[in-house]
Every structure is written in structure tokens, then in C-alpha cells.
mmCIF file of C-alpha atoms and ligand atoms in Angstrom:
data_model
loop_
_atom_site.group_PDB
_atom_site.id
_atom_site.type_symbol
_atom_site.label_atom_id
_atom_site.label_comp_id
_atom_site.label_asym_id
_atom_site.label_seq_id
_atom_site.Cartn_x
_atom_site.Cartn_y
_atom_site.Cartn_z
ATOM 1 C CA UNK A 1 0.000 0.000 0.000
ATOM 2 C CA UNK A 2 1.712 3.165 -1.215
ATOM 3 C CA UNK A 3 1.185 6.331 0.854
ATOM 4 C CA UNK A 4 1.367 9.842 -0.607
ATOM 5 C CA UNK A 5 1.550 12.919 1.583
ATOM 6 C CA UNK A 6 0.505 16.392 0.449
ATOM 7 C CA UNK A 7 1.924 19.260 2.498
ATOM 8 C CA UNK A 8 -0.042 22.418 1.728
ATOM 9 C CA UNK A 9 2.373 25.342 1.835
ATOM 10 C CA UNK A 10 1.101 27.681 -0.897
ATOM 11 C CA UNK A 11 -0.648 30.178 1.363
ATOM 12 C CA UNK A 12 0.259 33.790 2.064
ATOM 13 C CA UNK A 13 0.266 33.587 5.866
ATOM 14 C CA UNK A 14 -1.451 36.975 5.984
ATOM 15 C CA UNK A 15 -2.720 36.626 9.565
ATOM 16 C CA UNK A 16 0.794 35.962 10.868
ATOM 17 C CA UNK A 17 1.765 39.394 9.558
ATOM 18 C CA UNK A 18 5.415 38.647 8.753
ATOM 19 C CA UNK A 19 5.231 40.309 5.340
ATOM 20 C CA UNK A 20 5.905 36.982 3.658
ATOM 21 C CA UNK A 21 4.660 33.385 3.817
ATOM 22 C CA UNK A 22 4.703 32.443 7.515
ATOM 23 C CA UNK A 23 6.118 29.012 6.628
ATOM 24 C CA UNK A 24 9.321 30.565 5.271
ATOM 25 C CA UNK A 25 10.175 32.751 8.245
ATOM 26 C CA UNK A 26 13.086 31.416 10.266
ATOM 27 C CA UNK A 27 12.271 31.107 13.957
ATOM 28 C CA UNK A 28 14.846 29.719 16.390
ATOM 29 C CA UNK A 29 17.029 28.619 13.473
ATOM 30 C CA UNK A 30 14.422 26.826 11.379
ATOM 31 C CA UNK A 31 11.473 27.647 9.159
ATOM 32 C CA UNK A 32 8.043 26.175 9.846
ATOM 33 C CA UNK A 33 8.232 24.439 6.461
ATOM 34 C CA UNK A 34 11.450 22.643 7.512
ATOM 35 C CA UNK A 35 9.901 21.640 10.812
ATOM 36 C CA UNK A 36 6.751 20.244 9.191
ATOM 37 C CA UNK A 37 8.609 18.547 6.362
ATOM 38 C CA UNK A 38 11.166 16.878 8.615
ATOM 39 C CA UNK A 39 8.444 15.814 11.094
ATOM 40 C CA UNK A 40 6.683 13.946 8.286
ATOM 41 C CA UNK A 41 9.824 12.729 6.550
ATOM 42 C CA UNK A 42 11.421 11.175 9.595
ATOM 43 C CA UNK A 43 8.363 8.989 10.287
ATOM 44 C CA UNK A 44 9.275 7.094 7.060
ATOM 45 C CA UNK A 45 5.545 6.450 6.640
ATOM 46 C CA UNK A 46 5.139 8.454 3.410
ATOM 47 C CA UNK A 47 6.519 7.036 0.156
ATOM 48 C CA UNK A 48 6.338 10.443 -1.470
ATOM 49 C CA UNK A 49 5.741 13.966 -0.207
ATOM 50 C CA UNK A 50 4.179 16.579 -2.475
ATOM 51 C CA UNK A 51 4.685 20.145 -1.279
ATOM 52 C CA UNK A 52 2.481 22.880 -2.730
ATOM 53 C CA UNK A 53 4.105 26.291 -3.171
ATOM 54 C CA UNK A 54 2.952 29.596 -4.615
ATOM 55 C CA UNK A 55 4.732 30.825 -7.745
ATOM 56 C CA UNK A 56 6.386 33.499 -5.628
ATOM 57 C CA UNK A 57 7.792 30.987 -3.106
ATOM 58 C CA UNK A 58 8.481 28.169 -5.548
ATOM 59 C CA UNK A 59 12.291 28.517 -5.675
ATOM 60 C CA UNK A 60 12.697 29.020 -1.922
ATOM 61 C CA UNK A 61 10.461 26.038 -1.147
ATOM 62 C CA UNK A 62 12.304 23.889 -3.704
ATOM 63 C CA UNK A 63 15.626 24.771 -2.080
ATOM 64 C CA UNK A 64 14.374 23.878 1.410
ATOM 65 C CA UNK A 65 12.995 20.562 0.123
ATOM 66 C CA UNK A 66 16.075 19.610 -1.903
ATOM 67 C CA UNK A 67 17.928 17.632 0.836
ATOM 68 C CA UNK A 68 14.944 15.286 1.206
ATOM 69 C CA UNK A 69 14.357 12.261 -1.039
ATOM 70 C CA UNK A 70 11.056 11.633 -2.829
ATOM 71 C CA UNK A 71 9.817 15.159 -2.252
ATOM 72 C CA UNK A 72 8.224 17.006 -5.156
ATOM 73 C CA UNK A 73 7.184 20.653 -5.217
ATOM 74 C CA UNK A 74 4.099 21.604 -7.239
ATOM 75 C CA UNK A 75 2.564 25.008 -7.823
ATOM 76 C CA UNK A 76 -0.450 25.672 -5.607
ATOM 77 C CA UNK A 77 -3.549 27.761 -6.283
ATOM 78 C CA UNK A 78 -5.353 30.817 -4.953
ATOM 79 C CA UNK A 79 -7.232 28.811 -2.355
ATOM 80 C CA UNK A 80 -6.108 25.919 -0.197
ATOM 81 C CA UNK A 81 -8.660 23.720 -1.979
ATOM 82 C CA UNK A 82 -7.101 24.610 -5.333
ATOM 83 C CA UNK A 83 -3.597 23.959 -3.976
ATOM 84 C CA UNK A 84 -4.634 20.529 -2.735
ATOM 85 C CA UNK A 85 -6.276 19.813 -6.090
ATOM 86 C CA UNK A 86 -2.989 20.539 -7.841
ATOM 87 C CA UNK A 87 -1.214 18.351 -5.305
ATOM 88 C CA UNK A 88 -3.627 15.480 -5.907
ATOM 89 C CA UNK A 89 -2.862 15.519 -9.631
ATOM 90 C CA UNK A 90 0.810 14.795 -8.812
ATOM 91 C CA UNK A 91 0.424 11.795 -6.479
ATOM 92 C CA UNK A 92 0.776 8.104 -7.195
ATOM 93 C CA UNK A 93 -0.125 6.502 -3.842
ATOM 94 C CA UNK A 94 -3.180 4.383 -2.968
ATOM 95 C CA UNK A 95 -3.695 6.413 0.211
ATOM 96 C CA UNK A 96 -3.190 10.148 0.512
ATOM 97 C CA UNK A 97 -2.703 12.286 3.599
ATOM 98 C CA UNK A 98 -3.322 16.007 3.251
ATOM 99 C CA UNK A 99 -1.690 18.224 5.844
ATOM 100 C CA UNK A 100 -1.236 21.925 6.584
ATOM 101 C CA UNK A 101 2.384 22.996 6.286
ATOM 102 C CA UNK A 102 1.510 25.260 9.235
ATOM 103 C CA UNK A 103 1.178 22.270 11.621
ATOM 104 C CA UNK A 104 4.781 21.362 12.430
ATOM 105 C CA UNK A 105 4.038 19.374 15.599
ATOM 106 C CA UNK A 106 2.361 16.440 13.850
ATOM 107 C CA UNK A 107 3.387 13.109 15.402
ATOM 108 C CA UNK A 108 4.233 9.711 13.963
ATOM 109 C CA UNK A 109 1.354 8.196 15.920
ATOM 110 C CA UNK A 110 -1.180 10.567 14.365
ATOM 111 C CA UNK A 111 0.143 9.910 10.861
ATOM 112 C CA UNK A 112 0.005 6.140 11.443
ATOM 113 C CA UNK A 113 -3.553 6.373 12.862
ATOM 114 C CA UNK A 114 -4.620 8.398 9.804
ATOM 115 C CA UNK A 115 -3.164 5.867 7.374
ATOM 116 C CA UNK A 116 -4.820 2.931 9.191
ATOM 117 C CA UNK A 117 -8.086 4.874 9.372
ATOM 118 C CA UNK A 118 -8.121 5.646 5.643
ATOM 119 C CA UNK A 119 -7.397 2.015 4.768
ATOM 120 C CA UNK A 120 -10.288 0.896 6.966
ATOM 121 C CA UNK A 121 -12.885 3.596 6.307
ATOM 122 C CA UNK A 122 -11.939 5.408 3.074
ATOM 123 C CA UNK A 123 -11.818 8.879 4.658
ATOM 124 C CA UNK A 124 -10.786 10.062 8.164
ATOM 125 C CA UNK A 125 -10.066 13.335 9.933
ATOM 126 C CA UNK A 126 -8.448 13.881 13.339
ATOM 127 C CA UNK A 127 -10.508 15.928 15.784
ATOM 128 C CA UNK A 128 -10.011 17.253 19.299
ATOM 129 C CA UNK A 129 -12.852 18.055 21.699
ATOM 130 C CA UNK A 130 -13.784 21.696 21.946
ATOM 131 C CA UNK A 131 -12.375 23.212 25.136
ATOM 132 C CA UNK A 132 -15.170 25.709 25.377
ATOM 133 C CA UNK A 133 -18.909 25.759 25.003
ATOM 134 C CA UNK A 134 -19.682 26.953 21.484
ATOM 135 C CA UNK A 135 -22.453 29.347 20.486
ATOM 136 C CA UNK A 136 -23.697 30.622 17.173
ATOM 137 C CA UNK A 137 -23.801 34.424 17.183
ATOM 138 C CA UNK A 138 -25.508 36.848 14.868
ATOM 139 C CA UNK A 139 -25.519 40.633 15.227
ATOM 140 C CA UNK A 140 -24.074 40.392 18.747
ATOM 141 C CA UNK A 141 -26.852 38.078 19.899
ATOM 142 C CA UNK A 142 -26.470 34.373 20.641
ATOM 143 C CA UNK A 143 -28.605 32.375 18.252
ATOM 144 C CA UNK A 144 -27.942 28.847 19.371
ATOM 145 C CA UNK A 145 -25.994 27.064 22.083
ATOM 146 C CA UNK A 146 -24.102 24.179 20.515
ATOM 147 C CA UNK A 147 -22.637 22.937 23.809
ATOM 148 C CA UNK A 148 -19.315 21.193 23.791
ATOM 149 C CA UNK A 149 -20.018 17.484 24.024
ATOM 150 C CA UNK A 150 -20.661 17.062 20.324
ATOM 151 C CA UNK A 151 -18.419 19.869 19.142
ATOM 152 C CA UNK A 152 -14.896 19.123 17.940
ATOM 153 C CA UNK A 153 -12.087 21.076 16.308
ATOM 154 C CA UNK A 154 -10.821 19.601 13.072
ATOM 155 C CA UNK A 155 -7.111 19.042 12.444
ATOM 156 C CA UNK A 156 -4.921 17.711 9.689
ATOM 157 C CA UNK A 157 -3.539 15.378 8.356
ATOM 158 C CA UNK A 158 -6.749 14.178 6.790
ATOM 159 C CA UNK A 159 -6.438 10.819 5.078
ATOM 160 C CA UNK A 160 -8.262 9.227 2.211
ATOM 161 C CA UNK A 161 -8.251 6.437 -0.336
ATOM 162 C CA UNK A 162 -6.787 8.296 -3.304
ATOM 163 C CA UNK A 163 -9.364 7.277 -5.865
ATOM 164 C CA UNK A 164 -12.227 8.437 -3.601
ATOM 165 C CA UNK A 165 -10.831 11.873 -2.734
ATOM 166 C CA UNK A 166 -9.854 12.471 -6.373
ATOM 167 C CA UNK A 167 -13.399 11.570 -7.408
ATOM 168 C CA UNK A 168 -14.714 14.065 -4.836
ATOM 169 C CA UNK A 169 -12.395 16.866 -5.972
ATOM 170 C CA UNK A 170 -13.459 16.282 -9.586
ATOM 171 C CA UNK A 171 -16.958 17.399 -8.602
ATOM 172 C CA UNK A 172 -16.293 20.564 -6.586
ATOM 173 C CA UNK A 173 -16.779 23.075 -9.408
ATOM 174 C CA UNK A 174 -16.690 26.651 -8.014
ATOM 175 C CA UNK A 175 -17.883 25.780 -4.542
ATOM 176 C CA UNK A 176 -15.709 26.633 -1.555
ATOM 177 C CA UNK A 177 -15.103 24.230 1.284
ATOM 178 C CA UNK A 178 -13.580 24.396 4.748
ATOM 179 C CA UNK A 179 -11.285 21.458 4.228
ATOM 180 C CA UNK A 180 -10.695 18.249 2.299
ATOM 181 C CA UNK A 181 -12.834 16.175 4.647
ATOM 182 C CA UNK A 182 -15.850 18.337 3.901
ATOM 183 C CA UNK A 183 -15.359 17.705 0.185
ATOM 184 C CA UNK A 184 -15.175 13.962 0.827
ATOM 185 C CA UNK A 185 -18.282 14.107 3.014
ATOM 186 C CA UNK A 186 -20.275 16.005 0.395
ATOM 187 C CA UNK A 187 -19.429 13.863 -2.615
ATOM 188 C CA UNK A 188 -18.461 10.440 -1.258
ATOM 189 C CA UNK A 189 -20.111 9.813 2.088
ATOM 190 C CA UNK A 190 -19.405 9.158 5.744
ATOM 191 C CA UNK A 191 -16.226 10.704 6.999
ATOM 192 C CA UNK A 192 -14.842 9.007 10.089
ATOM 193 C CA UNK A 193 -13.116 10.787 12.929
ATOM 194 C CA UNK A 194 -10.165 9.730 14.994
ATOM 195 C CA UNK A 195 -8.569 11.256 18.034
ATOM 196 C CA UNK A 196 -6.315 14.183 17.123
ATOM 197 C CA UNK A 197 -3.530 15.586 19.217
ATOM 198 C CA UNK A 198 -3.850 18.784 21.245
ATOM 199 C CA UNK A 199 -0.224 19.712 20.505
ATOM 200 C CA UNK A 200 -0.852 19.507 16.745
ATOM 201 C CA UNK A 201 -1.771 23.191 16.518
ATOM 202 C CA UNK A 202 -1.884 25.268 13.341
ATOM 203 C CA UNK A 203 0.466 28.254 13.501
ATOM 204 C CA UNK A 204 -1.740 31.125 12.409
ATOM 205 C CA UNK A 205 -1.040 34.326 14.385
ATOM 206 C CA UNK A 206 2.346 35.928 15.232
ATOM 207 C CA UNK A 207 2.258 34.703 18.858
ATOM 208 C CA UNK A 208 1.886 31.080 17.674
ATOM 209 C CA UNK A 209 5.441 31.331 16.364
ATOM 210 C CA UNK A 210 6.906 32.139 19.753
ATOM 211 C CA UNK A 211 8.489 28.725 20.236
ATOM 212 C CA UNK A 212 10.176 29.850 23.445
ATOM 213 C CA UNK A 213 6.852 29.172 25.082
ATOM 214 C CA UNK A 214 7.502 25.510 24.280
ATOM 215 C CA UNK A 215 9.718 23.756 26.777
ATOM 216 C CA UNK A 216 13.216 23.662 25.356
ATOM 217 C CA UNK A 217 15.237 20.541 26.025
ATOM 218 C CA UNK A 218 18.973 21.004 26.534
ATOM 219 C CA UNK A 219 21.538 18.231 26.096
ATOM 220 C CA UNK A 220 25.182 18.228 26.910
ATOM 221 C CA UNK A 221 28.177 16.361 25.489
ATOM 222 C CA UNK A 222 31.908 16.025 26.074
ATOM 223 C CA UNK A 223 34.666 15.314 23.583
ATOM 224 C CA UNK A 224 38.391 14.753 23.821
ATOM 225 C CA UNK A 225 41.146 14.504 21.213
ATOM 226 C CA UNK A 226 44.898 14.370 21.025
ATOM 227 C CA UNK A 227 47.321 14.541 18.078
ATOM 228 C CA UNK A 228 51.068 14.085 17.878
ATOM 229 C CA UNK A 229 53.244 17.135 17.043
ATOM 230 C CA UNK A 230 55.701 16.499 14.207
ATOM 231 C CA UNK A 231 57.815 18.481 11.777
ATOM 232 C CA UNK A 232 56.617 19.325 8.243
ATOM 233 C CA UNK A 233 52.934 19.458 9.160
ATOM 234 C CA UNK A 234 50.613 22.440 9.582
ATOM 235 C CA UNK A 235 49.249 23.363 12.976
ATOM 236 C CA UNK A 236 45.528 24.014 12.527
ATOM 237 C CA UNK A 237 43.266 24.807 15.469
ATOM 238 C CA UNK A 238 39.577 25.635 14.957
ATOM 239 C CA UNK A 239 40.235 26.063 11.225
ATOM 240 C CA UNK A 240 42.958 28.666 11.851
ATOM 241 C CA UNK A 241 46.522 27.987 10.743
ATOM 242 C CA UNK A 242 48.916 28.824 13.591
ATOM 243 C CA UNK A 243 52.545 29.573 12.692
ATOM 244 C CA UNK A 244 54.786 27.054 14.475
ATOM 245 C CA UNK A 245 57.869 24.934 13.824
ATOM 246 C CA UNK A 246 55.797 21.788 14.179
ATOM 247 C CA UNK A 247 52.281 20.708 13.187
ATOM 248 C CA UNK A 248 49.814 18.011 14.085
ATOM 249 C CA UNK A 249 49.954 14.558 12.536
ATOM 250 C CA UNK A 250 46.739 12.900 11.405
ATOM 251 C CA UNK A 251 44.775 11.349 8.547
ATOM 252 C CA UNK A 252 42.781 14.550 8.102
ATOM 253 C CA UNK A 253 44.146 18.057 8.715
ATOM 254 C CA UNK A 254 44.466 16.922 12.392
ATOM 255 C CA UNK A 255 42.583 19.956 13.694
ATOM 256 C CA UNK A 256 42.491 18.608 17.228
ATOM 257 C CA UNK A 257 40.254 21.405 18.545
ATOM 258 C CA UNK A 258 37.575 20.942 15.913
ATOM 259 C CA UNK A 259 37.736 17.158 16.411
ATOM 260 C CA UNK A 260 37.078 17.457 20.147
ATOM 261 C CA UNK A 261 34.200 19.865 19.469
ATOM 262 C CA UNK A 262 32.706 17.499 16.880
ATOM 263 C CA UNK A 263 32.851 14.620 19.348
ATOM 264 C CA UNK A 264 31.228 16.761 22.037
ATOM 265 C CA UNK A 265 28.415 17.656 19.625
ATOM 266 C CA UNK A 266 27.899 14.061 18.503
ATOM 267 C CA UNK A 267 28.003 12.841 22.078
ATOM 268 C CA UNK A 268 25.415 15.411 23.202
ATOM 269 C CA UNK A 269 22.935 13.750 20.830
ATOM 270 C CA UNK A 270 24.183 10.175 21.340
ATOM 271 C CA UNK A 271 25.234 10.046 17.685
ATOM 272 C CA UNK A 272 28.437 7.988 18.188
ATOM 273 C CA UNK A 273 31.748 9.738 17.380
ATOM 274 C CA UNK A 274 33.888 11.129 14.546
ATOM 275 C CA UNK A 275 35.718 7.829 14.076
ATOM 276 C CA UNK A 276 32.352 6.233 13.339
ATOM 277 C CA UNK A 277 31.178 8.906 10.894
ATOM 278 C CA UNK A 278 34.527 9.746 9.245
ATOM 279 C CA UNK A 279 36.733 6.610 9.539
ATOM 280 C CA UNK A 280 40.453 7.167 8.994
ATOM 281 C CA UNK A 281 40.441 3.975 6.883
ATOM 282 C CA UNK A 282 38.391 5.877 4.304
ATOM 283 C CA UNK A 283 40.627 7.556 1.702
ATOM 284 C CA UNK A 284 37.901 10.194 1.288
ATOM 285 C CA UNK A 285 38.978 11.782 4.581
ATOM 286 C CA UNK A 286 42.702 11.906 3.833
ATOM 287 C CA UNK A 287 43.762 15.518 4.336
ATOM 288 C CA UNK A 288 40.107 16.424 4.983
ATOM 289 C CA UNK A 289 39.310 19.960 6.119
ATOM 290 C CA UNK A 290 37.856 19.432 9.588
ATOM 291 C CA UNK A 291 35.714 22.561 9.286
ATOM 292 C CA UNK A 292 33.859 20.810 6.428
ATOM 293 C CA UNK A 293 33.364 17.751 8.634
ATOM 294 C CA UNK A 294 32.043 20.057 11.352
ATOM 295 C CA UNK A 295 29.323 21.199 8.935
ATOM 296 C CA UNK A 296 28.272 17.554 8.496
ATOM 297 C CA UNK A 297 28.179 17.075 12.270
ATOM 298 C CA UNK A 298 25.980 20.171 12.683
ATOM 299 C CA UNK A 299 23.623 18.718 10.044
ATOM 300 C CA UNK A 300 23.442 15.389 11.941
ATOM 301 C CA UNK A 301 22.604 17.249 15.149
ATOM 302 C CA UNK A 302 19.952 19.273 13.310
ATOM 303 C CA UNK A 303 18.467 16.094 11.828
ATOM 304 C CA UNK A 304 18.082 14.757 15.338
ATOM 305 C CA UNK A 305 16.075 17.883 16.226
ATOM 306 C CA UNK A 306 18.702 19.992 17.996
ATOM 307 C CA UNK A 307 20.594 23.213 17.393
ATOM 308 C CA UNK A 308 24.026 24.016 18.774
ATOM 309 C CA UNK A 309 23.638 26.337 21.764
ATOM 310 C CA UNK A 310 27.211 26.724 22.997
ATOM 311 C CA UNK A 311 30.715 25.326 22.949
ATOM 312 C CA UNK A 312 33.480 25.328 25.507
ATOM 313 C CA UNK A 313 36.957 23.915 24.911
ATOM 314 C CA UNK A 314 40.291 23.801 26.671
ATOM 315 C CA UNK A 315 43.430 23.418 24.543
ATOM 316 C CA UNK A 316 46.419 21.803 26.257
ATOM 317 C CA UNK A 317 49.595 22.880 24.442
ATOM 318 C CA UNK A 318 53.065 23.663 25.751
ATOM 319 C CA UNK A 319 53.962 25.663 22.632
ATOM 320 C CA UNK A 320 53.207 27.805 20.708
ATOM 321 C CA UNK A 321 51.673 30.446 22.918
ATOM 322 C CA UNK A 322 48.056 30.572 21.763
ATOM 323 C CA UNK A 323 46.851 33.671 23.621
ATOM 324 C CA UNK A 324 46.888 36.001 20.622
ATOM 325 C CA UNK A 325 45.218 33.461 18.318
ATOM 326 C CA UNK A 326 42.220 32.736 20.573
ATOM 327 C CA UNK A 327 40.052 35.636 19.244
ATOM 328 C CA UNK A 328 40.509 34.489 15.627
ATOM 329 C CA UNK A 329 39.863 30.840 16.515
ATOM 330 C CA UNK A 330 36.733 31.867 18.446
ATOM 331 C CA UNK A 331 35.482 33.970 15.563
ATOM 332 C CA UNK A 332 36.064 31.204 13.036
ATOM 333 C CA UNK A 333 34.299 28.563 15.128
ATOM 334 C CA UNK A 334 31.406 30.881 16.012
ATOM 335 C CA UNK A 335 30.874 31.523 12.305
ATOM 336 C CA UNK A 336 30.957 27.788 11.439
ATOM 337 C CA UNK A 337 28.631 26.909 14.316
ATOM 338 C CA UNK A 338 26.241 29.780 13.560
ATOM 339 C CA UNK A 339 26.709 31.083 17.109
ATOM 340 C CA UNK A 340 27.554 34.469 18.513
ATOM 341 C CA UNK A 341 31.130 34.675 19.776
ATOM 342 C CA UNK A 342 29.983 34.898 23.368
ATOM 343 C CA UNK A 343 28.676 31.320 23.033
ATOM 344 C CA UNK A 344 32.100 29.964 22.123
ATOM 345 C CA UNK A 345 34.500 29.761 25.042
ATOM 346 C CA UNK A 346 38.027 28.682 24.115
ATOM 347 C CA UNK A 347 40.819 28.514 26.668
ATOM 348 C CA UNK A 348 44.426 27.398 26.345
ATOM 349 C CA UNK A 349 46.872 26.147 28.928
ATOM 350 C CA UNK A 350 50.319 24.619 29.156
ATOM 351 C CA UNK A 351 50.876 21.540 31.288
ATOM 352 C CA UNK A 352 53.817 23.110 33.103
ATOM 353 C CA UNK A 353 56.274 20.880 31.260
ATOM 354 C CA UNK A 354 54.603 17.731 32.532
ATOM 355 C CA UNK A 355 53.892 14.605 30.489
ATOM 356 C CA UNK A 356 53.814 14.288 26.697
ATOM 357 C CA UNK A 357 52.112 17.649 26.267
ATOM 358 C CA UNK A 358 54.781 19.206 28.469
ATOM 359 C CA UNK A 359 57.499 17.594 26.330
ATOM 360 C CA UNK A 360 55.829 19.192 23.215
ATOM 361 C CA UNK A 361 55.081 15.766 21.744
ATOM 362 C CA UNK A 362 51.396 16.475 21.241
ATOM 363 C CA UNK A 363 48.412 18.743 21.778
ATOM 364 C CA UNK A 364 45.187 17.689 23.529
ATOM 365 C CA UNK A 365 41.776 19.300 23.655
ATOM 366 C CA UNK A 366 38.867 18.710 25.970
ATOM 367 C CA UNK A 367 35.582 20.171 24.724
ATOM 368 C CA UNK A 368 31.968 20.372 25.826
ATOM 369 C CA UNK A 369 28.889 21.192 23.779
ATOM 370 C CA UNK A 370 25.366 22.238 24.681
ATOM 371 C CA UNK A 371 22.552 21.704 22.180
ATOM 372 C CA UNK A 372 18.885 22.669 22.452
ATOM 373 C CA UNK A 373 15.766 21.121 20.986
ATOM 374 C CA UNK A 374 14.013 22.930 18.136
HETATM 375 N N1 LIG B 1 -2.421 26.930 1.779
HETATM 376 C C1 LIG B 1 -2.123 26.506 0.490
HETATM 377 N N2 LIG B 1 -2.626 27.216 -0.581
HETATM 378 C C2 LIG B 1 -3.404 28.302 -0.391
HETATM 379 C C3 LIG B 1 -3.731 28.725 0.907
HETATM 380 C C4 LIG B 1 -3.219 28.017 1.994
HETATM 381 O O1 LIG B 1 -1.418 25.519 0.304
HETATM 382 N N3 LIG B 1 -3.842 28.980 -1.459
HETATM 383 C C5 LIG B 1 -1.813 26.235 2.922
HETATM 384 C C6 LIG B 1 -1.035 27.159 3.830
HETATM 385 O O2 LIG B 1 0.285 27.354 3.336
HETATM 386 C C7 LIG B 1 -1.104 26.494 5.180
HETATM 387 C C8 LIG B 1 -2.370 25.664 5.103
HETATM 388 O O3 LIG B 1 -2.825 25.709 3.757
HETATM 389 O O4 LIG B 1 -0.002 25.638 5.437
HETATM 390 C C9 LIG B 1 -3.423 26.148 6.079
HETATM 391 O O5 LIG B 1 -3.831 27.461 5.747
HETATM 392 P P1 LIG B 1 -3.667 28.765 6.661
HETATM 393 O O6 LIG B 1 -3.219 28.393 8.002
HETATM 394 O O7 LIG B 1 -4.911 29.557 6.480
HETATM 395 O O8 LIG B 1 -2.407 29.491 5.975
HETATM 396 P P2 LIG B 1 -2.382 30.770 5.054
HETATM 397 O O9 LIG B 1 -3.535 30.739 4.111
HETATM 398 O O10 LIG B 1 -1.021 30.844 4.482
HETATM 399 O O11 LIG B 1 -2.564 31.931 6.143
HETATM 400 P P3 LIG B 1 -3.608 33.154 6.104
HETATM 401 O O12 LIG B 1 -4.981 32.549 5.953
HETATM 402 O O13 LIG B 1 -3.408 33.844 7.431
HETATM 403 O O14 LIG B 1 -3.210 34.011 4.929
HETATM 404 MG MG1 LIG B 2 -5.622 30.779 4.818
#
């Protein structure tokens, strides 16, 4: 049973008032489109994802979607119904889920329930009970109390057997509808409900985008690395070449500081270590620029749902004196990590002539990283 997923993203986001599509505004390091897309993608329940985009946003949306496999961007329409219609013409699955791009908190459980529901019933929508009593009002006068026991708020994703929802959409003509379920109900028949999820809210107004209200989860990791000092090698620390009579030996550029930071980042998310991701048996990493590898590590952390929040590292080196290079190293790392410089704390120390560091045989770094959930 092949499952298609339409992510409706072709709106204007007028009520959010950002002056552009609300789904493309970066908040806490990520756009709503990225959040919604990755939430769906990582469930691995959709065989293809069709994203609708307005003509104006088409290139930006395509760029955001490009790292994901089996994602296609199609041009939407003036109304959500028209956008979904365009999306439906591009799908090949037996079951289709239609979801607002503005609902980034959708869960795997809800998607799975929707798929199972559509297979069983033909058409299902998730609903949550109304929190309040609902009344119909006209000209400032209540017309009818609807109570709350039989009143529900409708969410997405809404899921259907593809041939049925396509048949329904073929009959809509000029009529406007609230959502896809209503179209199914009007032209096909009974639309079943399943339990939605109160956290699956639709981001509509500016305050909905204040993610700081959501509880942020912080994680912490440590990393350590050590490289031998030898002649005829460069000494690179945090991507900065430091003039010295010796340099660090290694399969890559042996940037011991960046290596320790990468391990701290990976460890904070329980993502193994750099030896696992970039084995020194792989010729690909011979002479590798560690700052490039750092970019890959940041992407792994982001994929897991976290952003780098801060770095702290202590360099143990007898020589050269690093004091005057620390600002440049800090700046370079802050830029690579997309952090302000006051979130990157780098210190350096000698070991008072003790041990292999003291004998100038090697340089060690101990690093810590803090990441926060997005
Ligand atoms: N949508 C769409 N095509 C449209 C209109 C809306 O694909 N012509 C999408 C939106 O991008 C959004 C979802 O449908 O993800 C739900 O719509 P809504 O929350 O109303 O978003 P907007 O229409 O963009 O916002 P507004 O109504 O405030 O302009
Ligand atoms: Mg709208």
C-alpha cells in the first residue's frame, strides 16, 4: 500500500503578519516548512511527499525541500482547496494524507492512525474536543448554544483512499469548502473521525510562532582529542593555521580542537563519534578539512532535532603560545557553528612541562557542547 503525503504550503500567511509566507520565516534557526517537512519525513511512513508552493515561493520552497528524497514541489492555487487539487494531480499513492504545512508538531502516531483509518474507512479526519462551550452568534446576539459534548475542532492530516478523494475533488466546481474532509463528506459519504492531538496546533497568528513558550530541552556532550606534534605538518586549530615549527599529525588536517568539538556535539545527541562517521580507513577523509566535517556534524545534530547552543573547549599545548590566536579561533568557530562569539568559550593552557604535552610531543583538547531542541 503506497502512501502519498501532500503538504499544503502555498498560502500567504497573511494573519501571521510577517510580510511573507509564515512558513518561510526562520524562527529559532528553522522555518516552519522545515519543521513540518522533517516531522513527516522522519516517520518514514510516506513514500512520497508533495509540497504545494505559490509561484512566488516556488524557488525558496524547492531549495528547502532539496535535501529530502522523494519530495516534489508543485505550484499551488489561490485557495487551499485549489492547492490541494494541484497536489492530488501529482500523487501516485493508494492512500493520501493532506496536511497543513503550518502544523509542524504532527506526530508519527497521528500519521500512522490516519493511514490505518483511511485504509479501513476510506476517509478520516483527526478531531479534538472543543475546550469551550460553542455558540452561534448573529448581530451580537447568541442564536444557538451548541454545547461542547458534540463539538470538535478539526485538524490535519486528513487521510483518504486516493481514488475516492480524487473523485470528490473532480466534482467541486466553483464551490468553496472548509477542508478536504468536507469535500469527501459532500461527494463520497461518511467521513470518520479519529482522536487528534492537542499539541498539533496550526500556527496562524504571530504569537503562535513564539516557540520559546515551548519547553526547550537542553543536552550536553563532552569530547576529547589528542594529536602528535611532528615536523613538516601544519598546525591548525579551529580552522585557523597557527605559525609554528611543528604541526599536528593525522589522517585529516588533524585539527584537534575541531575534532574534540565534533565529538562533544555528537556525544550530546548520542550520535556515536567522529571515528564512526569519518573513519580514517576511508581515503575520502585523507587531508580532509575538519571545518567541512564540522558542517556535516551540525547537520546530523539538526536532523536529530537539535541546534548548537554553545561550545566550551580547553586546549592543552606547551607551545606555541596561543593567547593572541584565541580571538581568531573563536570567531572562526562561532561563524561555522552559527553562534555568537559569546557562546564559544576557548581557553588554552600549558601543562607546566609535565607529560607528553609538556614535552611538546602532542596537543590535547577537551571540549563540551550544549545543544537545544528545536
Ligand atoms: N495553503 C495553500 N494554498 C493556499 C492557501 C493556503 O497551500 N492557497 C496552505 C497554507 O500554506 C497552510 C495551510 O494551507 O499551510 C493552512 O492554511 P492557513 O493556516 O490559512 O495558511 P495561510 O492561508 O497561508 O494563512 P492566512 O490565511 O493567514 O493568509
Ligand atoms: Mg488561509
